[in-house]
Amino acid sequence: MMKNKYSILLALLALIVVCSSCKEDPLLKEAREFALKQGEVGVYEKDKTKPIFVYDEDKHQLAANPMQFMCRIQTDDQAKMLQMTLDKQPTLSATCKLSVKSKGVPSIGSQCQVEVLKIDGDKVWLLDHESYMSFIFYYPQQ
């Protein structure tokens, strides 16, 4: 009888620990919501009012190589450039490795793990859980 009480108590404690660890990080939730509100291809930082670097049809060229999971934004004179490459085809809720190359753009970092938040038309919304930086990736389907 006493063993059953201890077993039940231990099971309840384990359940409480598991359930409390399942609660989503509020900063991550906020970063997801912020990322999904953005609309232009580029890079965004959650706490900034202006994006880090985004495509502007009047100022930039936008290119992609869907076979290599790569997209690129650059100015006509190539003074500013952002190239993003995924390690695999993006699928909803998957985790991918994102490699970033840039020129004339504030430091972004060269690699990060990203979650695929949304795929809509030619765009893929990505979120880095560590930096809370978000990316909208240009990915035209063939």
Coordinates of N, CA and C in Angstrom, one line a residue:
M1 N 0.8 -1.2 0.0 CA 0.0 0.0 0.0 C 0.9 1.3 0.0
M2 N 1.9 1.3 0.9 CA 2.8 2.4 0.9 C 3.6 2.6 -0.3
K3 N 4.0 1.4 -1.0 CA 4.7 1.5 -2.2 C 3.9 2.2 -3.3
N4 N 2.6 1.8 -3.3 CA 1.7 2.4 -4.3 C 1.6 3.9 -4.2
K5 N 1.5 4.4 -2.9 CA 1.5 5.9 -2.7 C 2.7 6.6 -3.2
Y6 N 3.9 5.9 -2.9 CA 5.1 6.5 -3.4 C 5.2 6.5 -4.9
S7 N 4.8 5.4 -5.5 CA 4.8 5.3 -7.0 C 3.9 6.4 -7.6
I8 N 2.7 6.6 -7.0 CA 1.8 7.6 -7.5 C 2.4 9.0 -7.4
L9 N 3.0 9.2 -6.2 CA 3.6 10.5 -5.9 C 4.7 10.8 -6.9
L10 N 5.6 9.8 -7.1 CA 6.7 10.0 -8.1 C 6.2 10.2 -9.5
A11 N 5.1 9.5 -9.9 CA 4.6 9.7 -11.2 C 4.0 11.1 -11.4
L12 N 3.3 11.6 -10.3 CA 2.8 12.9 -10.4 C 3.9 14.0 -10.4
L13 N 4.9 13.8 -9.7 CA 6.1 14.7 -9.7 C 6.7 14.7 -11.1
A14 N 6.9 13.6 -11.7 CA 7.5 13.5 -13.0 C 6.6 14.2 -14.0
L15 N 5.3 14.0 -13.9 CA 4.3 14.6 -14.8 C 4.4 16.2 -14.7
I16 N 4.5 16.6 -13.5 CA 4.6 18.1 -13.2 C 5.9 18.6 -13.9
V17 N 7.0 17.9 -13.7 CA 8.3 18.4 -14.3 C 8.2 18.4 -15.8
V18 N 7.6 17.3 -16.4 CA 7.5 17.3 -17.9 C 6.6 18.4 -18.4
C19 N 5.5 18.6 -17.7 CA 4.5 19.6 -18.2 C 5.1 21.0 -18.1
S20 N 5.8 21.3 -17.0 CA 6.4 22.6 -16.8 C 7.5 22.9 -17.9
S21 N 8.2 21.9 -18.3 CA 9.2 22.1 -19.3 C 8.6 22.2 -20.7
C22 N 7.4 21.8 -20.9 CA 6.7 21.9 -22.2 C 6.2 23.4 -22.5
K23 N 6.2 24.2 -21.5 CA 5.7 25.6 -21.7 C 6.6 26.3 -22.6
E24 N 6.0 27.0 -23.7 CA 6.9 27.7 -24.7 C 7.5 28.9 -24.1
D25 N 8.8 29.1 -24.4 CA 9.5 30.3 -24.1 C 8.8 31.5 -24.6
P26 N 8.4 32.5 -23.7 CA 7.7 33.6 -24.2 C 8.4 34.5 -25.2
L27 N 9.8 34.6 -25.1 CA 10.5 35.3 -26.1 C 10.5 34.6 -27.4
L28 N 10.5 33.3 -27.4 CA 10.5 32.6 -28.7 C 9.1 32.8 -29.3
K29 N 8.0 32.7 -28.5 CA 6.7 32.9 -29.0 C 6.6 34.3 -29.6
E30 N 7.1 35.3 -28.9 CA 7.1 36.7 -29.4 C 7.9 36.8 -30.8
A31 N 9.0 36.1 -30.8 CA 9.8 36.2 -32.1 C 9.1 35.5 -33.2
R32 N 8.4 34.4 -33.0 CA 7.6 33.8 -34.0 C 6.5 34.7 -34.5
E33 N 5.8 35.3 -33.6 CA 4.7 36.2 -34.0 C 5.3 37.4 -34.8
F34 N 6.4 38.0 -34.4 CA 7.0 39.1 -35.1 C 7.4 38.6 -36.5
A35 N 8.1 37.4 -36.6 CA 8.5 36.9 -37.9 C 7.4 36.8 -38.9
L36 N 6.3 36.2 -38.4 CA 5.2 36.0 -39.3 C 4.4 37.2 -39.7
K37 N 4.7 38.4 -39.1 CA 4.1 39.6 -39.5 C 4.9 40.3 -40.6
Q38 N 6.1 39.8 -40.9 CA 7.0 40.5 -41.9 C 6.6 39.9 -43.3
G39 N 6.9 40.7 -44.3 CA 6.4 40.3 -45.6 C 7.4 40.3 -46.8
E40 N 8.5 41.0 -46.6 CA 9.5 41.1 -47.7 C 10.6 40.2 -47.5
V41 N 11.2 39.7 -48.6 CA 12.4 38.8 -48.5 C 13.5 39.6 -47.9
G42 N 14.1 38.9 -46.9 CA 15.3 39.6 -46.2 C 15.5 39.1 -44.8
V43 N 16.1 39.9 -44.0 CA 16.5 39.6 -42.6 C 15.9 40.6 -41.6
Y44 N 15.4 40.1 -40.5 CA 14.8 40.9 -39.5 C 15.3 40.5 -38.1
E45 N 15.4 41.6 -37.3 CA 15.8 41.3 -35.9 C 14.6 41.8 -35.0
K46 N 14.2 40.9 -34.1 CA 12.9 41.1 -33.4 C 12.8 42.4 -32.7
D47 N 13.9 42.9 -32.1 CA 13.8 44.1 -31.3 C 14.1 45.4 -32.0
K48 N 14.3 45.3 -33.3 CA 14.6 46.5 -34.1 C 13.3 47.0 -34.9
T49 N 13.2 48.3 -35.0 CA 12.1 48.9 -35.7 C 12.3 48.7 -37.2
K50 N 13.5 48.7 -37.7 CA 13.8 48.6 -39.1 C 14.5 47.2 -39.3
P51 N 14.1 46.6 -40.5 CA 14.8 45.3 -40.8 C 16.3 45.5 -41.0
I52 N 17.0 44.4 -40.9 CA 18.5 44.5 -41.2 C 18.7 44.7 -42.6
F53 N 18.1 43.9 -43.5 CA 18.3 44.1 -44.9 C 17.1 43.4 -45.6
V54 N 16.3 44.1 -46.4 CA 15.2 43.5 -47.2 C 15.2 43.9 -48.6
Y55 N 14.6 43.1 -49.4 CA 14.5 43.3 -50.8 C 13.6 44.5 -51.1
D56 N 14.0 45.4 -51.9 CA 13.2 46.6 -52.4 C 13.3 46.6 -53.9
E57 N 12.2 46.4 -54.5 CA 12.2 46.2 -56.0 C 12.8 47.4 -56.7
D58 N 12.8 48.6 -56.2 CA 13.4 49.8 -56.8 C 14.9 49.8 -56.7
K59 N 15.5 49.1 -55.7 CA 16.9 49.3 -55.4 C 17.7 48.0 -55.6
H60 N 17.0 46.8 -55.6 CA 17.7 45.6 -55.6 C 17.3 44.6 -56.7
Q61 N 18.2 43.7 -56.9 CA 17.9 42.5 -57.7 C 17.7 41.3 -56.8
L62 N 16.8 40.5 -57.2 CA 16.5 39.3 -56.4 C 16.7 38.1 -57.3
A63 N 17.4 37.1 -56.8 CA 17.7 35.9 -57.6 C 17.6 34.7 -56.7
A64 N 17.4 33.5 -57.4 CA 17.3 32.3 -56.6 C 17.7 31.1 -57.4
N65 N 18.2 30.1 -56.8 CA 18.5 28.8 -57.4 C 17.8 27.8 -56.5
P66 N 16.6 27.5 -56.9 CA 15.8 26.5 -56.0 C 16.5 25.1 -55.9
M67 N 17.2 24.7 -57.0 CA 17.9 23.4 -57.0 C 19.0 23.4 -55.9
Q68 N 19.6 24.5 -55.6 CA 20.6 24.6 -54.6 C 20.1 25.2 -53.3
F69 N 18.8 25.5 -53.2 CA 18.2 26.1 -52.0 C 18.8 27.4 -51.6
M70 N 19.1 28.3 -52.6 CA 19.8 29.5 -52.4 C 19.0 30.7 -53.0
C71 N 19.0 31.8 -52.2 CA 18.5 33.1 -52.8 C 19.4 34.2 -52.4
R72 N 19.3 35.3 -53.2 CA 20.3 36.4 -53.1 C 19.6 37.7 -53.4
I73 N 19.9 38.7 -52.6 CA 19.5 40.1 -52.8 C 20.7 40.9 -53.0
Q74 N 20.7 41.8 -54.0 CA 21.9 42.6 -54.2 C 21.5 43.9 -54.8
T75 N 22.3 45.0 -54.6 CA 22.1 46.2 -55.3 C 22.7 46.1 -56.7
D76 N 22.3 47.0 -57.6 CA 22.8 46.9 -58.9 C 24.4 47.0 -59.0
D77 N 25.0 47.8 -58.1 CA 26.4 47.9 -58.2 C 27.1 46.9 -57.3
Q78 N 26.3 46.0 -56.7 CA 26.8 44.9 -55.8 C 27.5 45.4 -54.5
A79 N 27.3 46.7 -54.2 CA 27.9 47.2 -52.9 C 27.3 46.5 -51.7
K80 N 26.0 46.2 -51.8 CA 25.3 45.4 -50.7 C 24.8 44.1 -51.3
M81 N 25.0 43.1 -50.6 CA 24.6 41.7 -51.0 C 24.3 40.9 -49.8
L82 N 23.2 40.1 -50.0 CA 22.9 39.1 -49.0 C 22.5 37.8 -49.7
Q83 N 23.2 36.7 -49.4 CA 23.0 35.4 -50.0 C 22.6 34.4 -48.9
M84 N 21.5 33.7 -49.0 CA 21.1 32.8 -48.0 C 21.0 31.4 -48.7
T85 N 21.5 30.4 -48.0 CA 21.5 29.0 -48.6 C 21.0 28.1 -47.5
L86 N 20.0 27.2 -47.8 CA 19.6 26.2 -46.9 C 20.3 24.9 -47.2
D87 N 20.4 24.0 -46.2 CA 21.1 22.7 -46.4 C 20.1 21.7 -47.0
K88 N 18.8 22.0 -47.1 CA 17.9 21.0 -47.6 C 16.6 21.8 -48.0
Q89 N 15.8 21.1 -48.7 CA 14.5 21.7 -49.1 C 13.7 22.0 -47.9
P90 N 13.1 23.3 -47.8 CA 12.4 23.6 -46.7 C 11.0 23.0 -46.7
T91 N 10.6 22.4 -45.5 CA 9.3 21.9 -45.3 C 8.8 22.4 -44.0
L92 N 7.5 22.6 -43.9 CA 6.9 23.3 -42.7 C 7.3 22.6 -41.4
S93 N 7.7 23.3 -40.5 CA 8.0 22.9 -39.1 C 9.4 22.2 -39.0
A94 N 10.1 22.0 -40.2 CA 11.4 21.4 -40.2 C 12.4 22.3 -39.6
T95 N 13.6 21.7 -39.3 CA 14.7 22.5 -38.9 C 15.8 22.4 -40.0
C96 N 16.3 23.5 -40.4 CA 17.3 23.5 -41.5 C 18.6 24.3 -41.0
K97 N 19.7 24.0 -41.7 CA 20.9 24.9 -41.4 C 20.8 26.0 -42.5
L98 N 21.0 27.2 -42.1 CA 21.0 28.3 -43.0 C 22.4 28.9 -43.0
S99 N 23.0 29.0 -44.2 CA 24.3 29.7 -44.3 C 24.0 31.1 -44.9
V100 N 24.7 32.1 -44.4 CA 24.5 33.4 -44.8 C 25.8 34.1 -45.2
K101 N 25.8 34.7 -46.4 CA 27.0 35.5 -46.9 C 26.5 36.9 -47.1
S102 N 27.2 37.9 -46.7 CA 26.8 39.2 -46.9 C 27.9 40.2 -47.2
K103 N 27.6 41.3 -47.8 CA 28.6 42.3 -48.1 C 27.9 43.7 -47.9
G104 N 28.5 44.6 -47.2 CA 27.9 45.9 -47.0 C 26.6 45.9 -46.1
V105 N 26.4 44.8 -45.4 CA 25.2 44.6 -44.6 C 25.7 44.4 -43.2
P106 N 25.0 44.9 -42.1 CA 25.4 44.6 -40.8 C 25.6 43.1 -40.5
S107 N 26.5 42.8 -39.6 CA 26.8 41.4 -39.3 C 25.6 40.6 -39.0
I108 N 25.5 39.5 -39.6 CA 24.4 38.6 -39.4 C 24.8 37.3 -38.8
G109 N 26.1 36.9 -39.1 CA 26.5 35.6 -38.7 C 26.6 34.7 -40.0
S110 N 27.3 33.7 -39.9 CA 27.5 32.9 -41.1 C 26.6 31.7 -41.2
Q111 N 26.3 31.1 -40.0 CA 25.4 29.9 -40.0 C 24.5 29.9 -38.8
C112 N 23.3 29.3 -39.0 CA 22.5 29.1 -37.8 C 21.5 28.0 -38.2
Q113 N 20.9 27.5 -37.1 CA 19.8 26.5 -37.3 C 18.5 27.3 -37.3
V114 N 17.6 27.0 -38.2 CA 16.3 27.8 -38.3 C 15.2 26.8 -38.4
E115 N 14.1 27.3 -37.9 CA 12.8 26.6 -38.0 C 12.0 27.1 -39.1
V116 N 11.4 26.3 -39.9 CA 10.5 26.7 -41.0 C 9.2 27.0 -40.4
L117 N 8.8 28.3 -40.4 CA 7.5 28.7 -39.7 C 6.4 28.7 -40.7
K118 N 6.6 29.0 -42.0 CA 5.5 29.2 -42.9 C 6.1 29.1 -44.3
I119 N 5.3 28.6 -45.2 CA 5.7 28.5 -46.7 C 4.4 29.1 -47.4
D120 N 4.6 30.1 -48.2 CA 3.5 30.7 -48.9 C 4.0 31.3 -50.2
G121 N 3.5 30.7 -51.3 CA 3.9 31.1 -52.6 C 5.4 30.9 -52.8
D122 N 6.1 32.0 -53.1 CA 7.6 31.9 -53.3 C 8.4 32.3 -52.1
K123 N 7.8 32.3 -50.9 CA 8.5 32.8 -49.7 C 8.4 31.7 -48.6
V124 N 9.5 31.7 -47.9 CA 9.6 30.8 -46.7 C 10.0 31.6 -45.5
W125 N 9.3 31.5 -44.4 CA 9.6 32.2 -43.2 C 10.4 31.3 -42.3
L126 N 11.5 31.8 -41.8 CA 12.5 31.1 -41.0 C 12.8 31.8 -39.7
L127 N 13.1 31.1 -38.7 CA 13.4 31.7 -37.4 C 14.5 31.0 -36.7
D128 N 15.5 31.7 -36.3 CA 16.7 31.2 -35.5 C 16.3 31.3 -34.0
H129 N 16.2 30.2 -33.4 CA 15.7 30.2 -32.0 C 16.7 30.8 -31.0
E130 N 18.0 30.8 -31.4 CA 19.0 31.4 -30.5 C 19.1 32.9 -30.5
S131 N 19.1 33.5 -31.7 CA 19.2 34.9 -31.8 C 17.9 35.6 -32.0
Y132 N 16.8 34.8 -32.2 CA 15.5 35.3 -32.5 C 15.5 36.2 -33.8
M133 N 16.5 36.0 -34.6 CA 16.5 36.6 -35.9 C 15.6 35.9 -36.9
S134 N 14.9 36.6 -37.7 CA 14.0 35.9 -38.7 C 14.5 36.2 -40.1
F135 N 14.1 35.3 -41.0 CA 14.5 35.5 -42.4 C 13.3 35.1 -43.2
I136 N 13.1 35.9 -44.3 CA 12.2 35.5 -45.3 C 13.0 35.1 -46.6
F137 N 12.9 33.9 -47.0 CA 13.7 33.3 -48.0 C 12.9 33.2 -49.3
Y138 N 13.5 33.7 -50.4 CA 12.8 33.6 -51.7 C 13.1 32.2 -52.3
Y139 N 12.0 31.5 -52.5 CA 12.1 30.1 -53.0 C 11.1 29.8 -54.0
P140 N 11.3 30.2 -55.3 CA 10.3 30.0 -56.3 C 10.2 28.5 -56.6
Q141 N 9.1 27.9 -56.5 CA 8.9 26.5 -56.8 C 8.8 26.3 -58.4
Q142 N 9.4 25.2 -58.8 CA 9.4 25.0 -60.3 C 8.2 24.1 -60.7

